[in-house]
Amino acid sequence: MYWLVALMTFAVLGLILLGLMLEFRPQLATRALPWYKPAMATQLVVFVGAQLGLLVFGINDAFAVEAGAEGVAAAGDLSVGMGLAIIGAGIPTALSTIGAGIAVGPIGAASLAAITEKPENLGRTLIYLGLAEGIAIYGLVISILLLNRI
């Protein structure tokens, strides 16, 4: 399981180093274009795959520790598997919040434009904004259900 954490760390470090390289040497951006998008896509796939691996292995370890949970609770320590399971339970909230933020941006801009032209459309635009924010609430509900399961 530690190899997944190391893989995620290398993926994030690669993204940071690439960003710093392009920030401090912008002339390299023209030469880096042919390999820039594939490299970013590869790092993103590695990072998301490692996150999913941590989620799967972390929940499996958390359920495997369930038999000795009395000793863990008495000592006040969390196992690595339980910690990763809790992180995995938080991932739906994080991703749904990002999705809601991406959705609310254009909807909010369009709502302001629509209200400027026709103020009586305020109610309709608020409904659309509420639907976009509902995505984050769904992720929160899933995380709560997963935490109850752990």
JSON list of C-alpha atoms in Angstrom, two decimals:
[
{"chain": "A", "resi": 1, "resn": "MET", "atom": "CA", "xyz": [0.00, 0.00, 0.00]},
{"chain": "A", "resi": 2, "resn": "TYR", "atom": "CA", "xyz": [2.94, 2.32, 0.61]},
{"chain": "A", "resi": 3, "resn": "TRP", "atom": "CA", "xyz": [3.92, 2.02, -3.03]},
{"chain": "A", "resi": 4, "resn": "LEU", "atom": "CA", "xyz": [0.59, 3.66, -3.95]},
{"chain": "A", "resi": 5, "resn": "VAL", "atom": "CA", "xyz": [1.34, 6.58, -1.66]},
{"chain": "A", "resi": 6, "resn": "ALA", "atom": "CA", "xyz": [4.80, 6.88, -3.21]},
{"chain": "A", "resi": 7, "resn": "LEU", "atom": "CA", "xyz": [3.29, 6.74, -6.71]},
{"chain": "A", "resi": 8, "resn": "MET", "atom": "CA", "xyz": [0.86, 9.53, -5.86]},
{"chain": "A", "resi": 9, "resn": "THR", "atom": "CA", "xyz": [3.68, 11.58, -4.38]},
{"chain": "A", "resi": 10, "resn": "PHE", "atom": "CA", "xyz": [5.79, 11.21, -7.53]},
{"chain": "A", "resi": 11, "resn": "ALA", "atom": "CA", "xyz": [2.83, 12.15, -9.72]},
{"chain": "A", "resi": 12, "resn": "VAL", "atom": "CA", "xyz": [2.16, 15.31, -7.71]},
{"chain": "A", "resi": 13, "resn": "LEU", "atom": "CA", "xyz": [5.87, 16.22, -7.64]},
{"chain": "A", "resi": 14, "resn": "GLY", "atom": "CA", "xyz": [6.03, 15.75, -11.41]},
{"chain": "A", "resi": 15, "resn": "LEU", "atom": "CA", "xyz": [3.09, 18.12, -11.87]},
{"chain": "A", "resi": 16, "resn": "ILE", "atom": "CA", "xyz": [4.67, 20.70, -9.57]},
{"chain": "A", "resi": 17, "resn": "LEU", "atom": "CA", "xyz": [8.09, 20.49, -11.23]},
{"chain": "A", "resi": 18, "resn": "LEU", "atom": "CA", "xyz": [6.57, 20.77, -14.70]},
{"chain": "A", "resi": 19, "resn": "GLY", "atom": "CA", "xyz": [4.58, 23.82, -13.62]},
{"chain": "A", "resi": 20, "resn": "LEU", "atom": "CA", "xyz": [7.65, 25.47, -12.10]},
{"chain": "A", "resi": 21, "resn": "MET", "atom": "CA", "xyz": [9.70, 24.73, -15.19]},
{"chain": "A", "resi": 22, "resn": "LEU", "atom": "CA", "xyz": [7.12, 26.33, -17.46]},
{"chain": "A", "resi": 23, "resn": "GLU", "atom": "CA", "xyz": [6.67, 29.27, -15.07]},
{"chain": "A", "resi": 24, "resn": "PHE", "atom": "CA", "xyz": [10.34, 30.20, -14.84]},
{"chain": "A", "resi": 25, "resn": "ARG", "atom": "CA", "xyz": [11.25, 29.31, -18.43]},
{"chain": "A", "resi": 26, "resn": "PRO", "atom": "CA", "xyz": [8.26, 30.21, -20.61]},
{"chain": "A", "resi": 27, "resn": "GLN", "atom": "CA", "xyz": [10.33, 29.86, -23.79]},
{"chain": "A", "resi": 28, "resn": "LEU", "atom": "CA", "xyz": [10.41, 26.10, -23.12]},
{"chain": "A", "resi": 29, "resn": "ALA", "atom": "CA", "xyz": [6.64, 26.01, -23.48]},
{"chain": "A", "resi": 30, "resn": "THR", "atom": "CA", "xyz": [6.84, 26.07, -27.27]},
{"chain": "A", "resi": 31, "resn": "ARG", "atom": "CA", "xyz": [9.27, 23.14, -27.31]},
{"chain": "A", "resi": 32, "resn": "ALA", "atom": "CA", "xyz": [7.30, 21.30, -24.61]},
{"chain": "A", "resi": 33, "resn": "LEU", "atom": "CA", "xyz": [3.95, 21.42, -26.43]},
{"chain": "A", "resi": 34, "resn": "PRO", "atom": "CA", "xyz": [4.24, 18.04, -28.21]},
{"chain": "A", "resi": 35, "resn": "TRP", "atom": "CA", "xyz": [4.84, 16.14, -24.97]},
{"chain": "A", "resi": 36, "resn": "TYR", "atom": "CA", "xyz": [3.11, 18.48, -22.50]},
{"chain": "A", "resi": 37, "resn": "LYS", "atom": "CA", "xyz": [-0.46, 17.20, -22.90]},
{"chain": "A", "resi": 38, "resn": "PRO", "atom": "CA", "xyz": [0.44, 13.49, -22.91]},
{"chain": "A", "resi": 39, "resn": "ALA", "atom": "CA", "xyz": [2.66, 13.96, -19.85]},
{"chain": "A", "resi": 40, "resn": "MET", "atom": "CA", "xyz": [-0.05, 15.81, -17.95]},
{"chain": "A", "resi": 41, "resn": "ALA", "atom": "CA", "xyz": [-2.64, 13.20, -18.94]},
{"chain": "A", "resi": 42, "resn": "THR", "atom": "CA", "xyz": [-0.35, 10.37, -17.84]},
{"chain": "A", "resi": 43, "resn": "GLN", "atom": "CA", "xyz": [0.31, 12.01, -14.48]},
{"chain": "A", "resi": 44, "resn": "LEU", "atom": "CA", "xyz": [-3.39, 12.63, -13.97]},
{"chain": "A", "resi": 45, "resn": "VAL", "atom": "CA", "xyz": [-4.27, 9.02, -14.79]},
{"chain": "A", "resi": 46, "resn": "VAL", "atom": "CA", "xyz": [-1.55, 7.75, -12.44]},
{"chain": "A", "resi": 47, "resn": "PHE", "atom": "CA", "xyz": [-2.76, 10.04, -9.65]},
{"chain": "A", "resi": 48, "resn": "VAL", "atom": "CA", "xyz": [-6.44, 9.10, -10.02]},
{"chain": "A", "resi": 49, "resn": "GLY", "atom": "CA", "xyz": [-5.56, 5.40, -10.36]},
{"chain": "A", "resi": 50, "resn": "ALA", "atom": "CA", "xyz": [-3.47, 5.54, -7.20]},
{"chain": "A", "resi": 51, "resn": "GLN", "atom": "CA", "xyz": [-6.30, 7.30, -5.37]},
{"chain": "A", "resi": 52, "resn": "LEU", "atom": "CA", "xyz": [-8.72, 4.57, -6.41]},
{"chain": "A", "resi": 53, "resn": "GLY", "atom": "CA", "xyz": [-6.20, 1.91, -5.38]},
{"chain": "A", "resi": 54, "resn": "LEU", "atom": "CA", "xyz": [-5.83, 3.53, -1.98]},
{"chain": "A", "resi": 55, "resn": "LEU", "atom": "CA", "xyz": [-9.59, 3.66, -1.64]},
{"chain": "A", "resi": 56, "resn": "VAL", "atom": "CA", "xyz": [-10.00, -0.03, -2.47]},
{"chain": "A", "resi": 57, "resn": "PHE", "atom": "CA", "xyz": [-7.04, -1.29, -0.43]},
{"chain": "A", "resi": 58, "resn": "GLY", "atom": "CA", "xyz": [-7.75, 1.08, 2.44]},
{"chain": "A", "resi": 59, "resn": "ILE", "atom": "CA", "xyz": [-11.36, -0.05, 2.82]},
{"chain": "A", "resi": 60, "resn": "ASN", "atom": "CA", "xyz": [-10.29, -3.70, 2.59]},
{"chain": "A", "resi": 61, "resn": "ASP", "atom": "CA", "xyz": [-7.72, -3.15, 5.35]},
{"chain": "A", "resi": 62, "resn": "ALA", "atom": "CA", "xyz": [-10.26, -1.29, 7.46]},
{"chain": "A", "resi": 63, "resn": "PHE", "atom": "CA", "xyz": [-12.70, -4.17, 7.30]},
{"chain": "A", "resi": 64, "resn": "ALA", "atom": "CA", "xyz": [-9.89, -6.66, 7.97]},
{"chain": "A", "resi": 65, "resn": "VAL", "atom": "CA", "xyz": [-8.99, -4.82, 11.19]},
{"chain": "A", "resi": 66, "resn": "GLU", "atom": "CA", "xyz": [-12.59, -4.98, 12.39]},
{"chain": "A", "resi": 67, "resn": "ALA", "atom": "CA", "xyz": [-11.97, -8.15, 14.43]},
{"chain": "A", "resi": 68, "resn": "GLY", "atom": "CA", "xyz": [-9.34, -6.45, 16.58]},
{"chain": "A", "resi": 69, "resn": "ALA", "atom": "CA", "xyz": [-11.16, -3.13, 16.79]},
{"chain": "A", "resi": 70, "resn": "GLU", "atom": "CA", "xyz": [-11.44, -3.27, 20.59]},
{"chain": "A", "resi": 71, "resn": "GLY", "atom": "CA", "xyz": [-7.67, -3.10, 20.99]},
{"chain": "A", "resi": 72, "resn": "VAL", "atom": "CA", "xyz": [-7.39, -0.30, 18.48]},
{"chain": "A", "resi": 73, "resn": "ALA", "atom": "CA", "xyz": [-10.11, 1.73, 20.15]},
{"chain": "A", "resi": 74, "resn": "ALA", "atom": "CA", "xyz": [-8.56, 1.22, 23.57]},
{"chain": "A", "resi": 75, "resn": "ALA", "atom": "CA", "xyz": [-5.14, 2.35, 22.41]},
{"chain": "A", "resi": 76, "resn": "GLY", "atom": "CA", "xyz": [-6.55, 5.33, 20.51]},
{"chain": "A", "resi": 77, "resn": "ASP", "atom": "CA", "xyz": [-4.50, 4.49, 17.42]},
{"chain": "A", "resi": 78, "resn": "LEU", "atom": "CA", "xyz": [-5.75, 4.23, 13.88]},
{"chain": "A", "resi": 79, "resn": "SER", "atom": "CA", "xyz": [-4.38, 1.68, 11.49]},
{"chain": "A", "resi": 80, "resn": "VAL", "atom": "CA", "xyz": [-3.12, 2.73, 8.08]},
{"chain": "A", "resi": 81, "resn": "GLY", "atom": "CA", "xyz": [-6.04, 0.93, 6.46]},
{"chain": "A", "resi": 82, "resn": "MET", "atom": "CA", "xyz": [-8.60, 2.76, 8.59]},
{"chain": "A", "resi": 83, "resn": "GLY", "atom": "CA", "xyz": [-6.95, 6.10, 7.86]},
{"chain": "A", "resi": 84, "resn": "LEU", "atom": "CA", "xyz": [-6.98, 5.42, 4.13]},
{"chain": "A", "resi": 85, "resn": "ALA", "atom": "CA", "xyz": [-10.60, 4.26, 4.35]},
{"chain": "A", "resi": 86, "resn": "ILE", "atom": "CA", "xyz": [-11.55, 7.55, 5.98]},
{"chain": "A", "resi": 87, "resn": "ILE", "atom": "CA", "xyz": [-9.68, 9.47, 3.27]},
{"chain": "A", "resi": 88, "resn": "GLY", "atom": "CA", "xyz": [-11.45, 7.34, 0.67]},
{"chain": "A", "resi": 89, "resn": "ALA", "atom": "CA", "xyz": [-14.79, 8.18, 2.24]},
{"chain": "A", "resi": 90, "resn": "GLY", "atom": "CA", "xyz": [-13.97, 11.87, 1.87]},
{"chain": "A", "resi": 91, "resn": "ILE", "atom": "CA", "xyz": [-13.15, 11.61, -1.83]},
{"chain": "A", "resi": 92, "resn": "PRO", "atom": "CA", "xyz": [-16.82, 11.74, -2.98]},
{"chain": "A", "resi": 93, "resn": "THR", "atom": "CA", "xyz": [-17.31, 15.03, -1.13]},
{"chain": "A", "resi": 94, "resn": "ALA", "atom": "CA", "xyz": [-14.13, 16.48, -2.61]},
{"chain": "A", "resi": 95, "resn": "LEU", "atom": "CA", "xyz": [-14.91, 15.48, -6.19]},
{"chain": "A", "resi": 96, "resn": "SER", "atom": "CA", "xyz": [-18.57, 16.49, -6.02]},
{"chain": "A", "resi": 97, "resn": "THR", "atom": "CA", "xyz": [-17.63, 19.86, -4.58]},
{"chain": "A", "resi": 98, "resn": "ILE", "atom": "CA", "xyz": [-15.18, 20.42, -7.43]},
{"chain": "A", "resi": 99, "resn": "GLY", "atom": "CA", "xyz": [-17.89, 19.41, -9.90]},
{"chain": "A", "resi": 100, "resn": "ALA", "atom": "CA", "xyz": [-20.39, 21.76, -8.28]},
{"chain": "A", "resi": 101, "resn": "GLY", "atom": "CA", "xyz": [-17.88, 24.59, -8.45]},
{"chain": "A", "resi": 102, "resn": "ILE", "atom": "CA", "xyz": [-17.30, 23.93, -12.13]},
{"chain": "A", "resi": 103, "resn": "ALA", "atom": "CA", "xyz": [-21.06, 23.88, -12.73]},
{"chain": "A", "resi": 104, "resn": "VAL", "atom": "CA", "xyz": [-21.92, 26.97, -10.69]},
{"chain": "A", "resi": 105, "resn": "GLY", "atom": "CA", "xyz": [-19.39, 29.23, -12.46]},
{"chain": "A", "resi": 106, "resn": "PRO", "atom": "CA", "xyz": [-20.98, 29.27, -15.92]},
{"chain": "A", "resi": 107, "resn": "ILE", "atom": "CA", "xyz": [-24.50, 28.99, -14.53]},
{"chain": "A", "resi": 108, "resn": "GLY", "atom": "CA", "xyz": [-23.92, 31.99, -12.26]},
{"chain": "A", "resi": 109, "resn": "ALA", "atom": "CA", "xyz": [-22.53, 34.07, -15.13]},
{"chain": "A", "resi": 110, "resn": "ALA", "atom": "CA", "xyz": [-25.44, 33.13, -17.38]},
{"chain": "A", "resi": 111, "resn": "SER", "atom": "CA", "xyz": [-27.89, 33.84, -14.55]},
{"chain": "A", "resi": 112, "resn": "LEU", "atom": "CA", "xyz": [-26.53, 37.34, -14.08]},
{"chain": "A", "resi": 113, "resn": "ALA", "atom": "CA", "xyz": [-26.77, 37.99, -17.81]},
{"chain": "A", "resi": 114, "resn": "ALA", "atom": "CA", "xyz": [-30.34, 36.68, -17.92]},
{"chain": "A", "resi": 115, "resn": "ILE", "atom": "CA", "xyz": [-31.42, 38.69, -14.88]},
{"chain": "A", "resi": 116, "resn": "THR", "atom": "CA", "xyz": [-29.90, 41.83, -16.39]},
{"chain": "A", "resi": 117, "resn": "GLU", "atom": "CA", "xyz": [-32.04, 41.43, -19.50]},
{"chain": "A", "resi": 118, "resn": "LYS", "atom": "CA", "xyz": [-35.21, 40.12, -17.79]},
{"chain": "A", "resi": 119, "resn": "PRO", "atom": "CA", "xyz": [-35.39, 40.59, -14.01]},
{"chain": "A", "resi": 120, "resn": "GLU", "atom": "CA", "xyz": [-38.46, 38.33, -13.78]},
{"chain": "A", "resi": 121, "resn": "ASN", "atom": "CA", "xyz": [-36.22, 35.29, -14.57]},
{"chain": "A", "resi": 122, "resn": "LEU", "atom": "CA", "xyz": [-34.62, 35.44, -11.12]},
{"chain": "A", "resi": 123, "resn": "GLY", "atom": "CA", "xyz": [-36.61, 32.47, -9.78]},
{"chain": "A", "resi": 124, "resn": "ARG", "atom": "CA", "xyz": [-35.70, 30.22, -12.67]},
{"chain": "A", "resi": 125, "resn": "THR", "atom": "CA", "xyz": [-32.02, 31.02, -12.48]},
{"chain": "A", "resi": 126, "resn": "LEU", "atom": "CA", "xyz": [-31.98, 30.32, -8.74]},
{"chain": "A", "resi": 127, "resn": "ILE", "atom": "CA", "xyz": [-33.44, 26.89, -9.45]},
{"chain": "A", "resi": 128, "resn": "TYR", "atom": "CA", "xyz": [-30.62, 26.16, -11.89]},
{"chain": "A", "resi": 129, "resn": "LEU", "atom": "CA", "xyz": [-28.03, 27.29, -9.35]},
{"chain": "A", "resi": 130, "resn": "GLY", "atom": "CA", "xyz": [-29.67, 25.09, -6.72]},
{"chain": "A", "resi": 131, "resn": "LEU", "atom": "CA", "xyz": [-29.52, 22.07, -9.03]},
{"chain": "A", "resi": 132, "resn": "ALA", "atom": "CA", "xyz": [-25.82, 22.65, -9.58]},
{"chain": "A", "resi": 133, "resn": "GLU", "atom": "CA", "xyz": [-25.20, 22.93, -5.83]},
{"chain": "A", "resi": 134, "resn": "GLY", "atom": "CA", "xyz": [-27.16, 19.71, -5.32]},
{"chain": "A", "resi": 135, "resn": "ILE", "atom": "CA", "xyz": [-24.22, 17.85, -6.82]},
{"chain": "A", "resi": 136, "resn": "ALA", "atom": "CA", "xyz": [-22.11, 18.76, -3.78]},
{"chain": "A", "resi": 137, "resn": "ILE", "atom": "CA", "xyz": [-24.88, 17.70, -1.41]},
{"chain": "A", "resi": 138, "resn": "TYR", "atom": "CA", "xyz": [-25.12, 14.30, -3.10]},
{"chain": "A", "resi": 139, "resn": "GLY", "atom": "CA", "xyz": [-21.38, 13.78, -2.60]},
{"chain": "A", "resi": 140, "resn": "LEU", "atom": "CA", "xyz": [-21.71, 14.75, 1.06]},
{"chain": "A", "resi": 141, "resn": "VAL", "atom": "CA", "xyz": [-24.53, 12.25, 1.55]},
{"chain": "A", "resi": 142, "resn": "ILE", "atom": "CA", "xyz": [-22.46, 9.48, -0.05]},
{"chain": "A", "resi": 143, "resn": "SER", "atom": "CA", "xyz": [-19.52, 10.32, 2.21]},
{"chain": "A", "resi": 144, "resn": "ILE", "atom": "CA", "xyz": [-21.75, 10.19, 5.29]},
{"chain": "A", "resi": 145, "resn": "LEU", "atom": "CA", "xyz": [-23.10, 6.81, 4.19]},
{"chain": "A", "resi": 146, "resn": "LEU", "atom": "CA", "xyz": [-19.56, 5.51, 3.65]},
{"chain": "A", "resi": 147, "resn": "LEU", "atom": "CA", "xyz": [-18.45, 6.79, 7.07]},
{"chain": "A", "resi": 148, "resn": "ASN", "atom": "CA", "xyz": [-21.38, 5.00, 8.69]},
{"chain": "A", "resi": 149, "resn": "ARG", "atom": "CA", "xyz": [-20.25, 1.83, 6.94]},
{"chain": "A", "resi": 150, "resn": "ILE", "atom": "CA", "xyz": [-16.66, 2.09, 8.24]}
]
